[in-house]
Amino acid sequence: MSAFRFEWSRSTGQPVWIGVLLASAMLAPPSLAAPDDKPPKPIAGPISVEELNRDIRPRIRKLADAVLADEKRWQESVEIRIGPRIKGGGEEAVYRQAKLAREIAELASREYKEVAAPLEHAKLEAEIRLAEAAIRSAEENLRGIEAIALKAKQIEPTSILEFMRADGVEAMVESAQLSLEKEKFGLEQAQGKLIVLDQFTKAKTIKELSSDVEKTYSDELVKEQTLKLRRDRIASRKRAIELFKSPQESMWAPVVKALGEIIGLEAELQARLKEGPPADTKDRAGWEEKSSTLSSRLRAGLDNAEQLLDDIDFGRLGRSIHEAQRAGSGSLLERLRAIAPEDRKAVFSSAPEQRDAILRKAGFTESEIERFKEMQTHGKEK
């Protein structure tokens, strides 16, 4: 039976029952075992390859399946208690793209302010200076032609050739005047372009580029915040998992360690047996002794790992029964004690159908079987 300790709460003045199940009650104590049960005699001598494949490997595989099944149950418990896995994963790339877009916008703004705008200003100033020079040249040309035309008017033409020369001088004057007007118009265009650049285009372009920088910077901040939020959620979930994982790992650590040693021993022994004993009788004695030692260690390690696994199952059941006792279900413990030791062990290691059959054979009702399942499931979750 369970050992109980009765305490009196000083703060409330009410009795507090603290039910503590003895570990021996869960780990097959003498009171649960049949009086005529005797421990099996250890098997001496090396293990054969057939025994390794037929008996040892299935037992190792059963232990590994139990560890993996508990890991799966633990993952499901994590999903329930801590929350599902955080999906996504593209936030890092999205943030890098936003950062690159902001850097490109900043470079474009700097390029226009420091290079493109001054270069356009210098280009228009050069056009103005060239137009002014062209105007001066056109004015000098016009003055020269006008002087020639004035002299030509002072001479009275006496032949057809002289008449043609006088008309040609007049045409040259008109052409020089048109050329001067054209150069003046070019100067006015260049000056107008410079005014538009300095007073309108430059300011407008700078504001547009600055606006692009601000937009990309704001987008970068949003993406950075999203990435930081995801990292914080992942870090928080990892901390929660570690806190939730610590008792789970400490409970299964001995089984996992023993399982690793068993797998190593089995592989070493399997290789030795496949290689076979040496031909020399002296060397064969040492080979057989080493094989027997490995076989003994393998059997002992496998028995120990199975016992550890059985302890975990009984410990979980003990916690479940302890909670069930508080709800008035303590009679299940007495019913379990009445089951034969080999059947009682099979209840925790066999398939659900076989487990239910053993419990029905022991006289459990369907409601009691369901209650046992709930307690066992609750114990495994812990």
PDB file of N, CA and C in Angstrom, residues 309-359:
ATOM      1  N   LEU A 309      13.739   1.021 -18.212  1.00  0.00           N
ATOM      2  CA  LEU A 309      12.518   1.359 -18.933  1.00  0.00           C
ATOM      3  C   LEU A 309      11.287   0.957 -18.121  1.00  0.00           C
ATOM      4  N   ASP A 310      11.377  -0.216 -17.492  1.00  0.00           N
ATOM      5  CA  ASP A 310      10.264  -0.674 -16.658  1.00  0.00           C
ATOM      6  C   ASP A 310      10.069   0.258 -15.458  1.00  0.00           C
ATOM      7  N   ASP A 311      11.192   0.752 -14.913  1.00  0.00           N
ATOM      8  CA  ASP A 311      11.099   1.693 -13.781  1.00  0.00           C
ATOM      9  C   ASP A 311      10.382   2.978 -14.199  1.00  0.00           C
ATOM     10  N   ILE A 312      10.694   3.450 -15.398  1.00  0.00           N
ATOM     11  CA  ILE A 312      10.043   4.675 -15.890  1.00  0.00           C
ATOM     12  C   ILE A 312       8.543   4.459 -16.016  1.00  0.00           C
ATOM     13  N   ASP A 313       8.146   3.315 -16.600  1.00  0.00           N
ATOM     14  CA  ASP A 313       6.721   3.028 -16.758  1.00  0.00           C
ATOM     15  C   ASP A 313       6.012   2.944 -15.411  1.00  0.00           C
ATOM     16  N   PHE A 314       6.644   2.239 -14.461  1.00  0.00           N
ATOM     17  CA  PHE A 314       6.013   2.111 -13.146  1.00  0.00           C
ATOM     18  C   PHE A 314       5.994   3.440 -12.409  1.00  0.00           C
ATOM     19  N   GLY A 315       7.078   4.252 -12.597  1.00  0.00           N
ATOM     20  CA  GLY A 315       7.082   5.565 -11.960  1.00  0.00           C
ATOM     21  C   GLY A 315       5.965   6.449 -12.473  1.00  0.00           C
ATOM     22  N   ARG A 316       5.758   6.428 -13.785  1.00  0.00           N
ATOM     23  CA  ARG A 316       4.666   7.215 -14.354  1.00  0.00           C
ATOM     24  C   ARG A 316       3.318   6.716 -13.848  1.00  0.00           C
ATOM     25  N   LEU A 317       3.172   5.403 -13.839  1.00  0.00           N
ATOM     26  CA  LEU A 317       1.912   4.847 -13.352  1.00  0.00           C
ATOM     27  C   LEU A 317       1.693   5.212 -11.892  1.00  0.00           C
ATOM     28  N   GLY A 318       2.799   5.224 -11.129  1.00  0.00           N
ATOM     29  CA  GLY A 318       2.670   5.582  -9.724  1.00  0.00           C
ATOM     30  C   GLY A 318       2.140   6.989  -9.537  1.00  0.00           C
ATOM     31  N   ARG A 319       2.652   7.931 -10.368  1.00  0.00           N
ATOM     32  CA  ARG A 319       2.157   9.298 -10.266  1.00  0.00           C
ATOM     33  C   ARG A 319       0.687   9.390 -10.667  1.00  0.00           C
ATOM     34  N   SER A 320       0.320   8.623 -11.701  1.00  0.00           N
ATOM     35  CA  SER A 320      -1.073   8.635 -12.133  1.00  0.00           C
ATOM     36  C   SER A 320      -1.989   8.037 -11.061  1.00  0.00           C
ATOM     37  N   ILE A 321      -1.550   6.922 -10.466  1.00  0.00           N
ATOM     38  CA  ILE A 321      -2.371   6.277  -9.439  1.00  0.00           C
ATOM     39  C   ILE A 321      -2.460   7.159  -8.204  1.00  0.00           C
ATOM     40  N   HIS A 322      -1.366   7.847  -7.895  1.00  0.00           N
ATOM     41  CA  HIS A 322      -1.386   8.750  -6.750  1.00  0.00           C
ATOM     42  C   HIS A 322      -2.442   9.849  -6.955  1.00  0.00           C
ATOM     43  N   GLU A 323      -2.506  10.384  -8.175  1.00  0.00           N
ATOM     44  CA  GLU A 323      -3.529  11.382  -8.458  1.00  0.00           C
ATOM     45  C   GLU A 323      -4.917  10.756  -8.479  1.00  0.00           C
ATOM     46  N   ALA A 324      -4.974   9.514  -8.986  1.00  0.00           N
ATOM     47  CA  ALA A 324      -6.273   8.847  -9.039  1.00  0.00           C
ATOM     48  C   ALA A 324      -6.785   8.533  -7.642  1.00  0.00           C
ATOM     49  N   GLN A 325      -5.859   8.252  -6.696  1.00  0.00           N
ATOM     50  CA  GLN A 325      -6.274   7.976  -5.321  1.00  0.00           C
ATOM     51  C   GLN A 325      -6.997   9.174  -4.718  1.00  0.00           C
ATOM     52  N   ARG A 326      -6.534  10.355  -5.085  1.00  0.00           N
ATOM     53  CA  ARG A 326      -7.193  11.547  -4.571  1.00  0.00           C
ATOM     54  C   ARG A 326      -8.611  11.650  -5.099  1.00  0.00           C
ATOM     55  N   ALA A 327      -8.835  11.073  -6.299  1.00  0.00           N
ATOM     56  CA  ALA A 327     -10.178  11.099  -6.888  1.00  0.00           C
ATOM     57  C   ALA A 327     -10.989   9.855  -6.540  1.00  0.00           C
ATOM     58  N   GLY A 328     -10.488   9.001  -5.671  1.00  0.00           N
ATOM     59  CA  GLY A 328     -11.230   7.817  -5.262  1.00  0.00           C
ATOM     60  C   GLY A 328     -10.996   6.603  -6.121  1.00  0.00           C
ATOM     61  N   SER A 329      -9.843   6.519  -6.842  1.00  0.00           N
ATOM     62  CA  SER A 329      -9.581   5.381  -7.714  1.00  0.00           C
ATOM     63  C   SER A 329      -8.435   4.533  -7.196  1.00  0.00           C
ATOM     64  N   GLY A 330      -8.153   4.553  -5.918  1.00  0.00           N
ATOM     65  CA  GLY A 330      -7.043   3.808  -5.367  1.00  0.00           C
ATOM     66  C   GLY A 330      -7.192   2.315  -5.458  1.00  0.00           C
ATOM     67  N   SER A 331      -8.399   1.816  -5.702  1.00  0.00           N
ATOM     68  CA  SER A 331      -8.588   0.370  -5.767  1.00  0.00           C
ATOM     69  C   SER A 331      -7.862  -0.255  -6.946  1.00  0.00           C
ATOM     70  N   LEU A 332      -7.513   0.538  -7.971  1.00  0.00           N
ATOM     71  CA  LEU A 332      -6.807  -0.020  -9.129  1.00  0.00           C
ATOM     72  C   LEU A 332      -5.445  -0.567  -8.735  1.00  0.00           C
ATOM     73  N   LEU A 333      -4.793   0.068  -7.770  1.00  0.00           N
ATOM     74  CA  LEU A 333      -3.503  -0.432  -7.316  1.00  0.00           C
ATOM     75  C   LEU A 333      -3.620  -1.833  -6.760  1.00  0.00           C
ATOM     76  N   GLU A 334      -4.641  -2.074  -5.940  1.00  0.00           N
ATOM     77  CA  GLU A 334      -4.850  -3.406  -5.376  1.00  0.00           C
ATOM     78  C   GLU A 334      -5.134  -4.416  -6.478  1.00  0.00           C
ATOM     79  N   ARG A 335      -5.890  -4.000  -7.499  1.00  0.00           N
ATOM     80  CA  ARG A 335      -6.210  -4.900  -8.609  1.00  0.00           C
ATOM     81  C   ARG A 335      -4.951  -5.256  -9.394  1.00  0.00           C
ATOM     82  N   LEU A 336      -4.068  -4.263  -9.571  1.00  0.00           N
ATOM     83  CA  LEU A 336      -2.827  -4.539 -10.299  1.00  0.00           C
ATOM     84  C   LEU A 336      -1.921  -5.492  -9.523  1.00  0.00           C
ATOM     85  N   ARG A 337      -1.931  -5.387  -8.200  1.00  0.00           N
ATOM     86  CA  ARG A 337      -1.097  -6.283  -7.393  1.00  0.00           C
ATOM     87  C   ARG A 337      -1.497  -7.737  -7.549  1.00  0.00           C
ATOM     88  N   ALA A 338      -2.777  -7.927  -7.828  1.00  0.00           N
ATOM     89  CA  ALA A 338      -3.271  -9.297  -7.930  1.00  0.00           C
ATOM     90  C   ALA A 338      -2.889  -9.959  -9.248  1.00  0.00           C
ATOM     91  N   ILE A 339      -2.425  -9.168 -10.229  1.00  0.00           N
ATOM     92  CA  ILE A 339      -2.038  -9.739 -11.521  1.00  0.00           C
ATOM     93  C   ILE A 339      -0.681 -10.411 -11.390  1.00  0.00           C
ATOM     94  N   ALA A 340      -0.490 -11.529 -12.111  1.00  0.00           N
ATOM     95  CA  ALA A 340       0.783 -12.252 -12.089  1.00  0.00           C
ATOM     96  C   ALA A 340       1.908 -11.337 -12.565  1.00  0.00           C
ATOM     97  N   PRO A 341       3.122 -11.491 -12.015  1.00  0.00           N
ATOM     98  CA  PRO A 341       4.222 -10.576 -12.364  1.00  0.00           C
ATOM     99  C   PRO A 341       4.493 -10.475 -13.858  1.00  0.00           C
ATOM    100  N   GLU A 342       4.492 -11.637 -14.557  1.00  0.00           N
ATOM    101  CA  GLU A 342       4.789 -11.571 -15.991  1.00  0.00           C
ATOM    102  C   GLU A 342       3.682 -10.848 -16.761  1.00  0.00           C
ATOM    103  N   ASP A 343       2.412 -11.069 -16.314  1.00  0.00           N
ATOM    104  CA  ASP A 343       1.309 -10.348 -16.963  1.00  0.00           C
ATOM    105  C   ASP A 343       1.351  -8.860 -16.621  1.00  0.00           C
ATOM    106  N   ARG A 344       1.721  -8.542 -15.384  1.00  0.00           N
ATOM    107  CA  ARG A 344       1.783  -7.158 -14.969  1.00  0.00           C
ATOM    108  C   ARG A 344       2.841  -6.394 -15.772  1.00  0.00           C
ATOM    109  N   LYS A 345       3.969  -7.064 -16.056  1.00  0.00           N
ATOM    110  CA  LYS A 345       4.996  -6.425 -16.870  1.00  0.00           C
ATOM    111  C   LYS A 345       4.524  -6.246 -18.304  1.00  0.00           C
ATOM    112  N   ALA A 346       3.768  -7.230 -18.803  1.00  0.00           N
ATOM    113  CA  ALA A 346       3.272  -7.140 -20.183  1.00  0.00           C
ATOM    114  C   ALA A 346       2.239  -6.025 -20.339  1.00  0.00           C
ATOM    115  N   VAL A 347       1.582  -5.654 -19.249  1.00  0.00           N
ATOM    116  CA  VAL A 347       0.598  -4.570 -19.316  1.00  0.00           C
ATOM    117  C   VAL A 347       1.258  -3.271 -19.806  1.00  0.00           C
ATOM    118  N   PHE A 348       2.535  -3.073 -19.425  1.00  0.00           N
ATOM    119  CA  PHE A 348       3.214  -1.823 -19.773  1.00  0.00           C
ATOM    120  C   PHE A 348       4.063  -1.935 -21.029  1.00  0.00           C
ATOM    121  N   SER A 349       4.317  -3.150 -21.517  1.00  0.00           N
ATOM    122  CA  SER A 349       5.217  -3.296 -22.662  1.00  0.00           C
ATOM    123  C   SER A 349       4.546  -3.862 -23.900  1.00  0.00           C
ATOM    124  N   SER A 350       3.334  -4.373 -23.783  1.00  0.00           N
ATOM    125  CA  SER A 350       2.684  -5.012 -24.927  1.00  0.00           C
ATOM    126  C   SER A 350       1.792  -4.024 -25.664  1.00  0.00           C
ATOM    127  N   ALA A 351       1.227  -4.516 -26.769  1.00  0.00           N
ATOM    128  CA  ALA A 351       0.322  -3.695 -27.568  1.00  0.00           C
ATOM    129  C   ALA A 351      -0.973  -3.436 -26.798  1.00  0.00           C
ATOM    130  N   PRO A 352      -1.724  -2.375 -27.179  1.00  0.00           N
ATOM    131  CA  PRO A 352      -2.970  -2.062 -26.458  1.00  0.00           C
ATOM    132  C   PRO A 352      -3.958  -3.220 -26.427  1.00  0.00           C
ATOM    133  N   GLU A 353      -4.068  -3.982 -27.516  1.00  0.00           N
ATOM    134  CA  GLU A 353      -5.030  -5.089 -27.538  1.00  0.00           C
ATOM    135  C   GLU A 353      -4.657  -6.163 -26.516  1.00  0.00           C
ATOM    136  N   GLN A 354      -3.349  -6.503 -26.465  1.00  0.00           N
ATOM    137  CA  GLN A 354      -2.905  -7.509 -25.499  1.00  0.00           C
ATOM    138  C   GLN A 354      -3.038  -6.993 -24.074  1.00  0.00           C
ATOM    139  N   ARG A 355      -2.735  -5.708 -23.875  1.00  0.00           N
ATOM    140  CA  ARG A 355      -2.877  -5.121 -22.538  1.00  0.00           C
ATOM    141  C   ARG A 355      -4.317  -5.203 -22.064  1.00  0.00           C
ATOM    142  N   ASP A 356      -5.269  -4.832 -22.937  1.00  0.00           N
ATOM    143  CA  ASP A 356      -6.679  -4.876 -22.557  1.00  0.00           C
ATOM    144  C   ASP A 356      -7.120  -6.307 -22.253  1.00  0.00           C
ATOM    145  N   ALA A 357      -6.576  -7.271 -23.036  1.00  0.00           N
ATOM    146  CA  ALA A 357      -6.949  -8.667 -22.802  1.00  0.00           C
ATOM    147  C   ALA A 357      -6.458  -9.139 -21.430  1.00  0.00           C
ATOM    148  N   ILE A 358      -5.251  -8.713 -21.054  1.00  0.00           N
ATOM    149  CA  ILE A 358      -4.708  -9.110 -19.739  1.00  0.00           C
ATOM    150  C   ILE A 358      -5.554  -8.505 -18.620  1.00  0.00           C
ATOM    151  N   LEU A 359      -5.935  -7.227 -18.781  1.00  0.00           N
ATOM    152  CA  LEU A 359      -6.739  -6.584 -17.751  1.00  0.00           C
ATOM    153  C   LEU A 359      -8.129  -7.216 -17.642  1.00  0.00           C
TER     154      LEU A 359
END
